[in-house]
Amino acid sequence: MKNRIISGAIITLIFCLGFFLGPVAFKILIGAVAILAYKEIITLPKVKDKLSLPIIILGLISFMALIYIVNDGYALYLGVSYQTIAFLLFAMVIPTIFSKKYDTETALFMFTLLFLLGMALNSMVMLDSINKWVLLYVIAVICATDVFALFIGSYIGTHKLSSISPNKTIEGFLGGIICASIIGTFYYLAVIGNTSVLRIVVMSILISVFGQIGDLFFSKIKRENKLKDYSNLIKGHGGILDRIDSLVFGVLLYTLLCTIL
């Protein structure tokens, strides 16, 4: 627990520096997160022996292009660049023709995961350029969900939520949603501006729910690869993907809600 608290404090400090020092610093932070996440993906047991150096390099270039290209404010509502999506797809799929080890299953897995992460990180860069306090709202909801789901589940949780993650409970799941929606709603109204309370409550609940779904999705990938954590990069927390799994789904859900709420 001590290592977890210390590591959490360091992560928070690094994030605050990137967040408050301006857009350039935040883009550098996102780039660092992307590279560390990419490293964890290409070293997954089911993937690492099938990737050659050219495929790894091509994947990284297309992944970073998806994150950084077309990141002006309007793109948040229009969607990411079709060109960068096509580039990523071709970069991951075409090499299967020339490699015996790199099969189509691995190629589609790589494309799906990089596309998912790329869209989320791209959305974070765009949100930061539009209104960083909105981005902080999404992060606050996700962090509150994780914290309260852990504590409530630890103290009163008795009903298992999923076999994917045996330590998660229904009580923790619901407690995280309730606490995060309260915190998120108060934060949004106090910091960002006056708006429909119902709209913010619904948005906070949905972000919290999808954040926990994201956690389970990335946990399933770990289980399929027989891993406890994606890496030991962060003491007490695991890898970078162990820390941003909920955020990936939460941010993407928020960008979706922007167009329908």
C-alpha atoms as a PDB file:
ATOM      1  CA  MET A   1       0.000   0.000   0.000  1.00  0.00           C
ATOM      2  CA  LYS A   2       2.891   2.366   0.817  1.00  0.00           C
ATOM      3  CA  ASN A   3       4.404   1.898  -2.646  1.00  0.00           C
ATOM      4  CA  ARG A   4       0.978   2.427  -4.206  1.00  0.00           C
ATOM      5  CA  ILE A   5       0.491   5.729  -2.377  1.00  0.00           C
ATOM      6  CA  ILE A   6       3.977   7.010  -3.204  1.00  0.00           C
ATOM      7  CA  SER A   7       3.666   6.008  -6.856  1.00  0.00           C
ATOM      8  CA  GLY A   8       0.206   7.585  -7.000  1.00  0.00           C
ATOM      9  CA  ALA A   9       1.601  10.860  -5.658  1.00  0.00           C
ATOM     10  CA  ILE A  10       4.387  10.847  -8.268  1.00  0.00           C
ATOM     11  CA  ILE A  11       1.899  10.120 -11.073  1.00  0.00           C
ATOM     12  CA  THR A  12      -0.303  12.981  -9.869  1.00  0.00           C
ATOM     13  CA  LEU A  13       2.662  15.374  -9.790  1.00  0.00           C
ATOM     14  CA  ILE A  14       3.746  14.437 -13.319  1.00  0.00           C
ATOM     15  CA  PHE A  15       0.200  14.836 -14.595  1.00  0.00           C
ATOM     16  CA  CYS A  16      -0.184  18.241 -12.928  1.00  0.00           C
ATOM     17  CA  LEU A  17       3.042  19.475 -14.499  1.00  0.00           C
ATOM     18  CA  GLY A  18       1.905  18.382 -17.954  1.00  0.00           C
ATOM     19  CA  PHE A  19      -1.613  19.670 -17.404  1.00  0.00           C
ATOM     20  CA  PHE A  20      -0.813  23.131 -16.032  1.00  0.00           C
ATOM     21  CA  LEU A  21       2.341  23.991 -18.001  1.00  0.00           C
ATOM     22  CA  GLY A  22       0.369  24.377 -21.225  1.00  0.00           C
ATOM     23  CA  PRO A  23      -0.630  22.521 -24.410  1.00  0.00           C
ATOM     24  CA  VAL A  24       2.913  21.692 -25.508  1.00  0.00           C
ATOM     25  CA  ALA A  25       3.768  20.120 -22.164  1.00  0.00           C
ATOM     26  CA  PHE A  26       0.521  18.164 -22.217  1.00  0.00           C
ATOM     27  CA  LYS A  27       1.211  16.845 -25.713  1.00  0.00           C
ATOM     28  CA  ILE A  28       4.658  15.718 -24.576  1.00  0.00           C
ATOM     29  CA  LEU A  29       3.059  13.954 -21.612  1.00  0.00           C
ATOM     30  CA  ILE A  30       0.539  12.212 -23.883  1.00  0.00           C
ATOM     31  CA  GLY A  31       3.379  11.197 -26.209  1.00  0.00           C
ATOM     32  CA  ALA A  32       5.276   9.636 -23.313  1.00  0.00           C
ATOM     33  CA  VAL A  33       2.170   7.770 -22.181  1.00  0.00           C
ATOM     34  CA  ALA A  34       1.590   6.546 -25.748  1.00  0.00           C
ATOM     35  CA  ILE A  35       5.132   5.213 -26.116  1.00  0.00           C
ATOM     36  CA  LEU A  36       5.030   3.421 -22.758  1.00  0.00           C
ATOM     37  CA  ALA A  37       1.608   1.934 -23.588  1.00  0.00           C
ATOM     38  CA  TYR A  38       2.865   0.834 -27.017  1.00  0.00           C
ATOM     39  CA  LYS A  39       5.830  -0.924 -25.402  1.00  0.00           C
ATOM     40  CA  GLU A  40       3.486  -2.861 -23.129  1.00  0.00           C
ATOM     41  CA  ILE A  41       1.318  -3.878 -26.082  1.00  0.00           C
ATOM     42  CA  ILE A  42       4.161  -5.183 -28.249  1.00  0.00           C
ATOM     43  CA  THR A  43       5.593  -7.184 -25.325  1.00  0.00           C
ATOM     44  CA  LEU A  44       2.361  -9.050 -24.606  1.00  0.00           C
ATOM     45  CA  PRO A  45       3.152 -12.811 -24.635  1.00  0.00           C
ATOM     46  CA  LYS A  46       0.676 -13.553 -27.436  1.00  0.00           C
ATOM     47  CA  VAL A  47       2.092 -10.769 -29.602  1.00  0.00           C
ATOM     48  CA  LYS A  48       5.811 -10.210 -29.041  1.00  0.00           C
ATOM     49  CA  ASP A  49       7.158 -13.245 -30.907  1.00  0.00           C
ATOM     50  CA  LYS A  50       5.097 -12.408 -34.004  1.00  0.00           C
ATOM     51  CA  LEU A  51       6.334  -8.844 -34.515  1.00  0.00           C
ATOM     52  CA  SER A  52       9.393  -7.954 -36.515  1.00  0.00           C
ATOM     53  CA  LEU A  53      11.234  -4.645 -36.112  1.00  0.00           C
ATOM     54  CA  PRO A  54       9.767  -3.076 -39.288  1.00  0.00           C
ATOM     55  CA  ILE A  55       6.220  -3.900 -38.110  1.00  0.00           C
ATOM     56  CA  ILE A  56       6.949  -2.434 -34.670  1.00  0.00           C
ATOM     57  CA  ILE A  57       8.316   0.796 -36.178  1.00  0.00           C
ATOM     58  CA  LEU A  58       5.464   1.111 -38.669  1.00  0.00           C
ATOM     59  CA  GLY A  59       2.932   0.501 -35.911  1.00  0.00           C
ATOM     60  CA  LEU A  60       4.461   3.171 -33.682  1.00  0.00           C
ATOM     61  CA  ILE A  61       4.518   5.772 -36.462  1.00  0.00           C
ATOM     62  CA  SER A  62       0.882   5.166 -37.412  1.00  0.00           C
ATOM     63  CA  PHE A  63      -0.153   5.092 -33.739  1.00  0.00           C
ATOM     64  CA  MET A  64       1.464   8.467 -33.038  1.00  0.00           C
ATOM     65  CA  ALA A  65      -0.035   9.925 -36.223  1.00  0.00           C
ATOM     66  CA  LEU A  66      -3.506   8.896 -35.044  1.00  0.00           C
ATOM     67  CA  ILE A  67      -2.912  10.693 -31.740  1.00  0.00           C
ATOM     68  CA  TYR A  68      -1.480  13.969 -33.018  1.00  0.00           C
ATOM     69  CA  ILE A  69      -2.960  14.634 -36.458  1.00  0.00           C
ATOM     70  CA  VAL A  70      -6.227  16.632 -36.651  1.00  0.00           C
ATOM     71  CA  ASN A  71      -6.336  17.651 -33.018  1.00  0.00           C
ATOM     72  CA  ASP A  72      -8.016  21.047 -33.334  1.00  0.00           C
ATOM     73  CA  GLY A  73     -11.135  21.686 -31.311  1.00  0.00           C
ATOM     74  CA  TYR A  74     -13.656  21.071 -34.081  1.00  0.00           C
ATOM     75  CA  ALA A  75     -12.239  17.613 -34.742  1.00  0.00           C
ATOM     76  CA  LEU A  76     -13.640  16.475 -31.407  1.00  0.00           C
ATOM     77  CA  TYR A  77     -17.133  16.722 -32.874  1.00  0.00           C
ATOM     78  CA  LEU A  78     -16.234  15.601 -36.398  1.00  0.00           C
ATOM     79  CA  GLY A  79     -14.142  12.562 -35.539  1.00  0.00           C
ATOM     80  CA  VAL A  80     -10.495  11.656 -36.051  1.00  0.00           C
ATOM     81  CA  SER A  81      -8.901  11.806 -39.466  1.00  0.00           C
ATOM     82  CA  TYR A  82      -9.970   9.028 -41.825  1.00  0.00           C
ATOM     83  CA  GLN A  83      -6.510   9.242 -43.368  1.00  0.00           C
ATOM     84  CA  THR A  84      -4.781   8.353 -40.094  1.00  0.00           C
ATOM     85  CA  ILE A  85      -7.245   5.502 -39.469  1.00  0.00           C
ATOM     86  CA  ALA A  86      -6.528   4.111 -42.934  1.00  0.00           C
ATOM     87  CA  PHE A  87      -2.780   4.530 -42.358  1.00  0.00           C
ATOM     88  CA  LEU A  88      -2.993   2.562 -39.100  1.00  0.00           C
ATOM     89  CA  LEU A  89      -5.122  -0.148 -40.701  1.00  0.00           C
ATOM     90  CA  PHE A  90      -2.778  -0.607 -43.668  1.00  0.00           C
ATOM     91  CA  ALA A  91       0.292  -0.485 -41.405  1.00  0.00           C
ATOM     92  CA  MET A  92      -1.056  -3.304 -39.259  1.00  0.00           C
ATOM     93  CA  VAL A  93      -2.719  -5.494 -41.897  1.00  0.00           C
ATOM     94  CA  ILE A  94      -0.533  -5.395 -45.019  1.00  0.00           C
ATOM     95  CA  PRO A  95       2.587  -6.882 -43.321  1.00  0.00           C
ATOM     96  CA  THR A  96       0.663 -10.145 -42.784  1.00  0.00           C
ATOM     97  CA  ILE A  97       1.150 -10.819 -46.491  1.00  0.00           C
ATOM     98  CA  PHE A  98       4.932 -10.825 -46.123  1.00  0.00           C
ATOM     99  CA  SER A  99       5.321 -12.553 -42.735  1.00  0.00           C
ATOM    100  CA  LYS A 100       4.602 -16.147 -41.741  1.00  0.00           C
ATOM    101  CA  LYS A 101       4.607 -15.421 -37.991  1.00  0.00           C
ATOM    102  CA  TYR A 102       2.562 -12.203 -38.123  1.00  0.00           C
ATOM    103  CA  ASP A 103      -0.918 -13.586 -38.730  1.00  0.00           C
ATOM    104  CA  THR A 104      -4.209 -11.781 -39.388  1.00  0.00           C
ATOM    105  CA  GLU A 105      -5.494 -12.417 -35.860  1.00  0.00           C
ATOM    106  CA  THR A 106      -2.500 -10.581 -34.395  1.00  0.00           C
ATOM    107  CA  ALA A 107      -2.795  -7.815 -36.981  1.00  0.00           C
ATOM    108  CA  LEU A 108      -6.455  -7.176 -36.173  1.00  0.00           C
ATOM    109  CA  PHE A 109      -5.735  -7.301 -32.445  1.00  0.00           C
ATOM    110  CA  MET A 110      -2.973  -4.709 -32.858  1.00  0.00           C
ATOM    111  CA  PHE A 111      -5.146  -2.475 -35.020  1.00  0.00           C
ATOM    112  CA  THR A 112      -8.094  -2.624 -32.619  1.00  0.00           C
ATOM    113  CA  LEU A 113      -6.062  -1.887 -29.503  1.00  0.00           C
ATOM    114  CA  LEU A 114      -3.969   0.876 -31.095  1.00  0.00           C
ATOM    115  CA  PHE A 115      -7.089   2.403 -32.635  1.00  0.00           C
ATOM    116  CA  LEU A 116      -8.844   2.385 -29.264  1.00  0.00           C
ATOM    117  CA  LEU A 117      -5.894   3.925 -27.440  1.00  0.00           C
ATOM    118  CA  GLY A 118      -5.115   6.331 -30.269  1.00  0.00           C
ATOM    119  CA  MET A 119      -8.640   7.735 -30.346  1.00  0.00           C
ATOM    120  CA  ALA A 120      -8.692   8.175 -26.571  1.00  0.00           C
ATOM    121  CA  LEU A 121      -5.331   9.949 -26.431  1.00  0.00           C
ATOM    122  CA  ASN A 122      -6.257  12.046 -29.461  1.00  0.00           C
ATOM    123  CA  SER A 123      -9.475  13.071 -27.694  1.00  0.00           C
ATOM    124  CA  MET A 124      -7.496  14.043 -24.590  1.00  0.00           C
ATOM    125  CA  VAL A 125      -5.224  16.285 -26.630  1.00  0.00           C
ATOM    126  CA  MET A 126      -8.241  17.911 -28.276  1.00  0.00           C
ATOM    127  CA  LEU A 127     -10.086  18.356 -24.979  1.00  0.00           C
ATOM    128  CA  ASP A 128      -7.018  19.992 -23.509  1.00  0.00           C
ATOM    129  CA  SER A 129      -6.939  22.476 -26.394  1.00  0.00           C
ATOM    130  CA  ILE A 130     -10.673  23.271 -26.096  1.00  0.00           C
ATOM    131  CA  ASN A 131     -11.178  23.423 -22.348  1.00  0.00           C
ATOM    132  CA  LYS A 132      -8.785  21.592 -20.061  1.00  0.00           C
ATOM    133  CA  TRP A 133     -11.241  21.846 -17.158  1.00  0.00           C
ATOM    134  CA  VAL A 134     -13.639  19.611 -19.078  1.00  0.00           C
ATOM    135  CA  LEU A 135     -10.839  17.089 -19.504  1.00  0.00           C
ATOM    136  CA  LEU A 136     -10.166  17.328 -15.776  1.00  0.00           C
ATOM    137  CA  TYR A 137     -13.860  16.643 -15.152  1.00  0.00           C
ATOM    138  CA  VAL A 138     -13.660  13.344 -17.057  1.00  0.00           C
ATOM    139  CA  ILE A 139     -10.449  12.400 -15.239  1.00  0.00           C
ATOM    140  CA  ALA A 140     -12.004  13.303 -11.881  1.00  0.00           C
ATOM    141  CA  VAL A 141     -15.015  11.061 -12.545  1.00  0.00           C
ATOM    142  CA  ILE A 142     -12.781   8.160 -13.544  1.00  0.00           C
ATOM    143  CA  CYS A 143     -10.414   8.586 -10.584  1.00  0.00           C
ATOM    144  CA  ALA A 144     -13.306   8.918  -8.142  1.00  0.00           C
ATOM    145  CA  THR A 145     -14.846   5.765  -9.581  1.00  0.00           C
ATOM    146  CA  ASP A 146     -11.615   3.797  -9.155  1.00  0.00           C
ATOM    147  CA  VAL A 147     -10.967   5.020  -5.617  1.00  0.00           C
ATOM    148  CA  PHE A 148     -14.464   4.571  -4.230  1.00  0.00           C
ATOM    149  CA  ALA A 149     -15.075   1.285  -6.027  1.00  0.00           C
ATOM    150  CA  LEU A 150     -11.873  -0.049  -4.426  1.00  0.00           C
ATOM    151  CA  PHE A 151     -12.651   1.138  -0.899  1.00  0.00           C
ATOM    152  CA  ILE A 152     -16.359   0.309  -0.896  1.00  0.00           C
ATOM    153  CA  GLY A 153     -15.713  -3.067  -2.494  1.00  0.00           C
ATOM    154  CA  SER A 154     -12.981  -3.825   0.057  1.00  0.00           C
ATOM    155  CA  TYR A 155     -15.130  -2.998   3.075  1.00  0.00           C
ATOM    156  CA  ILE A 156     -18.647  -4.113   2.181  1.00  0.00           C
ATOM    157  CA  GLY A 157     -18.310  -5.969  -1.099  1.00  0.00           C
ATOM    158  CA  THR A 158     -19.548  -9.558  -1.040  1.00  0.00           C
ATOM    159  CA  HIS A 159     -21.000 -10.192  -4.505  1.00  0.00           C
ATOM    160  CA  LYS A 160     -18.467 -10.763  -7.275  1.00  0.00           C
ATOM    161  CA  LEU A 161     -18.862  -8.536 -10.311  1.00  0.00           C
ATOM    162  CA  SER A 162     -17.027 -10.618 -12.906  1.00  0.00           C
ATOM    163  CA  SER A 163     -14.775 -13.653 -13.184  1.00  0.00           C
ATOM    164  CA  ILE A 164     -12.417 -11.500 -15.244  1.00  0.00           C
ATOM    165  CA  SER A 165     -11.424  -9.536 -12.152  1.00  0.00           C
ATOM    166  CA  PRO A 166     -12.252 -11.577  -9.016  1.00  0.00           C
ATOM    167  CA  ASN A 167     -11.524  -8.719  -6.580  1.00  0.00           C
ATOM    168  CA  LYS A 168     -14.197  -6.464  -8.061  1.00  0.00           C
ATOM    169  CA  THR A 169     -17.640  -6.533  -6.495  1.00  0.00           C
ATOM    170  CA  ILE A 170     -21.107  -5.334  -7.423  1.00  0.00           C
ATOM    171  CA  GLU A 171     -21.144  -3.198  -4.270  1.00  0.00           C
ATOM    172  CA  GLY A 172     -17.894  -1.534  -5.321  1.00  0.00           C
ATOM    173  CA  PHE A 173     -19.178  -1.072  -8.853  1.00  0.00           C
ATOM    174  CA  LEU A 174     -22.359   0.683  -7.696  1.00  0.00           C
ATOM    175  CA  GLY A 175     -20.605   2.627  -4.936  1.00  0.00           C
ATOM    176  CA  GLY A 176     -18.042   3.932  -7.400  1.00  0.00           C
ATOM    177  CA  ILE A 177     -20.779   5.096  -9.766  1.00  0.00           C
ATOM    178  CA  ILE A 178     -22.746   6.899  -7.032  1.00  0.00           C
ATOM    179  CA  CYS A 179     -19.733   8.669  -5.492  1.00  0.00           C
ATOM    180  CA  ALA A 180     -18.194   9.572  -8.852  1.00  0.00           C
ATOM    181  CA  SER A 181     -21.450  10.989 -10.199  1.00  0.00           C
ATOM    182  CA  ILE A 182     -21.854  13.180  -7.103  1.00  0.00           C
ATOM    183  CA  ILE A 183     -18.268  14.437  -7.262  1.00  0.00           C
ATOM    184  CA  GLY A 184     -18.394  14.899 -11.034  1.00  0.00           C
ATOM    185  CA  THR A 185     -21.650  16.830 -10.932  1.00  0.00           C
ATOM    186  CA  PHE A 186     -20.514  19.204  -8.187  1.00  0.00           C
ATOM    187  CA  TYR A 187     -17.172  19.743  -9.949  1.00  0.00           C
ATOM    188  CA  TYR A 188     -18.793  20.464 -13.309  1.00  0.00           C
ATOM    189  CA  LEU A 189     -21.306  22.942 -11.885  1.00  0.00           C
ATOM    190  CA  ALA A 190     -18.716  24.690  -9.711  1.00  0.00           C
ATOM    191  CA  VAL A 191     -15.805  24.895 -12.143  1.00  0.00           C
ATOM    192  CA  ILE A 192     -17.095  24.709 -15.708  1.00  0.00           C
ATOM    193  CA  GLY A 193     -20.422  26.471 -15.538  1.00  0.00           C
ATOM    194  CA  ASN A 194     -24.110  26.322 -14.887  1.00  0.00           C
ATOM    195  CA  THR A 195     -25.932  23.769 -17.006  1.00  0.00           C
ATOM    196  CA  SER A 196     -28.640  21.144 -16.718  1.00  0.00           C
ATOM    197  CA  VAL A 197     -28.024  19.175 -13.541  1.00  0.00           C
ATOM    198  CA  LEU A 198     -29.773  16.129 -15.006  1.00  0.00           C
ATOM    199  CA  ARG A 199     -27.514  16.216 -18.066  1.00  0.00           C
ATOM    200  CA  ILE A 200     -24.355  16.269 -15.950  1.00  0.00           C
ATOM    201  CA  VAL A 201     -25.612  13.575 -13.588  1.00  0.00           C
ATOM    202  CA  VAL A 202     -26.441  11.269 -16.506  1.00  0.00           C
ATOM    203  CA  MET A 203     -23.118  12.030 -18.175  1.00  0.00           C
ATOM    204  CA  SER A 204     -21.176  11.366 -14.961  1.00  0.00           C
ATOM    205  CA  ILE A 205     -22.967   8.063 -14.382  1.00  0.00           C
ATOM    206  CA  LEU A 206     -22.314   6.875 -17.928  1.00  0.00           C
ATOM    207  CA  ILE A 207     -18.633   7.892 -17.833  1.00  0.00           C
ATOM    208  CA  SER A 208     -18.239   6.030 -14.541  1.00  0.00           C
ATOM    209  CA  VAL A 209     -19.944   2.910 -15.911  1.00  0.00           C
ATOM    210  CA  PHE A 210     -17.887   2.876 -19.097  1.00  0.00           C
ATOM    211  CA  GLY A 211     -14.707   3.527 -17.140  1.00  0.00           C
ATOM    212  CA  GLN A 212     -15.307   0.317 -15.195  1.00  0.00           C
ATOM    213  CA  ILE A 213     -16.137  -1.533 -18.408  1.00  0.00           C
ATOM    214  CA  GLY A 214     -12.798  -0.346 -19.784  1.00  0.00           C
ATOM    215  CA  ASP A 215     -11.071  -1.692 -16.693  1.00  0.00           C
ATOM    216  CA  LEU A 216     -12.661  -5.110 -17.266  1.00  0.00           C
ATOM    217  CA  PHE A 217     -11.819  -5.071 -20.979  1.00  0.00           C
ATOM    218  CA  PHE A 218      -8.128  -4.435 -20.367  1.00  0.00           C
ATOM    219  CA  SER A 219      -8.148  -6.963 -17.519  1.00  0.00           C
ATOM    220  CA  LYS A 220      -9.506  -9.562 -19.945  1.00  0.00           C
ATOM    221  CA  ILE A 221      -6.550  -8.925 -22.258  1.00  0.00           C
ATOM    222  CA  LYS A 222      -4.222  -9.507 -19.301  1.00  0.00           C
ATOM    223  CA  ARG A 223      -5.962 -12.740 -18.365  1.00  0.00           C
ATOM    224  CA  GLU A 224      -5.772 -13.994 -21.950  1.00  0.00           C
ATOM    225  CA  ASN A 225      -2.026 -13.315 -21.827  1.00  0.00           C
ATOM    226  CA  LYS A 226      -1.710 -14.836 -18.324  1.00  0.00           C
ATOM    227  CA  LEU A 227      -0.469 -11.581 -16.814  1.00  0.00           C
ATOM    228  CA  LYS A 228      -1.195  -9.958 -13.467  1.00  0.00           C
ATOM    229  CA  ASP A 229      -0.065  -6.517 -14.672  1.00  0.00           C
ATOM    230  CA  TYR A 230       0.968  -5.125 -18.041  1.00  0.00           C
ATOM    231  CA  SER A 231       4.397  -4.308 -16.587  1.00  0.00           C
ATOM    232  CA  ASN A 232       6.063  -3.359 -13.308  1.00  0.00           C
ATOM    233  CA  LEU A 233       6.719   0.215 -14.424  1.00  0.00           C
ATOM    234  CA  ILE A 234       4.759   1.807 -11.558  1.00  0.00           C
ATOM    235  CA  LYS A 235       5.278   0.209  -8.154  1.00  0.00           C
ATOM    236  CA  GLY A 236       2.008  -0.840  -6.599  1.00  0.00           C
ATOM    237  CA  HIS A 237       0.055  -0.024  -9.762  1.00  0.00           C
ATOM    238  CA  GLY A 238       1.498  -2.164 -12.544  1.00  0.00           C
ATOM    239  CA  GLY A 239       1.996  -0.737 -16.017  1.00  0.00           C
ATOM    240  CA  ILE A 240       0.805   2.384 -17.770  1.00  0.00           C
ATOM    241  CA  LEU A 241      -2.115   0.455 -19.310  1.00  0.00           C
ATOM    242  CA  ASP A 242      -3.159  -0.614 -15.817  1.00  0.00           C
ATOM    243  CA  ARG A 243      -3.517   3.083 -14.968  1.00  0.00           C
ATOM    244  CA  ILE A 244      -5.262   4.401 -18.073  1.00  0.00           C
ATOM    245  CA  ASP A 245      -7.578   1.480 -18.854  1.00  0.00           C
ATOM    246  CA  SER A 246     -10.642   3.138 -17.303  1.00  0.00           C
ATOM    247  CA  LEU A 247      -9.720   6.542 -18.698  1.00  0.00           C
ATOM    248  CA  VAL A 248      -9.581   5.230 -22.269  1.00  0.00           C
ATOM    249  CA  PHE A 249     -13.225   4.173 -22.238  1.00  0.00           C
ATOM    250  CA  GLY A 250     -14.310   7.170 -20.147  1.00  0.00           C
ATOM    251  CA  VAL A 251     -12.812   9.738 -22.518  1.00  0.00           C
ATOM    252  CA  LEU A 252     -14.199   8.006 -25.589  1.00  0.00           C
ATOM    253  CA  LEU A 253     -17.641   7.839 -24.023  1.00  0.00           C
ATOM    254  CA  TYR A 254     -17.495  11.570 -23.256  1.00  0.00           C
ATOM    255  CA  THR A 255     -16.606  12.408 -26.867  1.00  0.00           C
ATOM    256  CA  LEU A 256     -19.550  10.291 -27.997  1.00  0.00           C
ATOM    257  CA  LEU A 257     -21.884  12.040 -25.557  1.00  0.00           C
ATOM    258  CA  CYS A 258     -20.751  15.426 -26.893  1.00  0.00           C
ATOM    259  CA  THR A 259     -22.588  14.665 -30.107  1.00  0.00           C
ATOM    260  CA  ILE A 260     -25.807  13.316 -28.602  1.00  0.00           C
ATOM    261  CA  LEU A 261     -26.402  15.178 -25.329  1.00  0.00           C
END
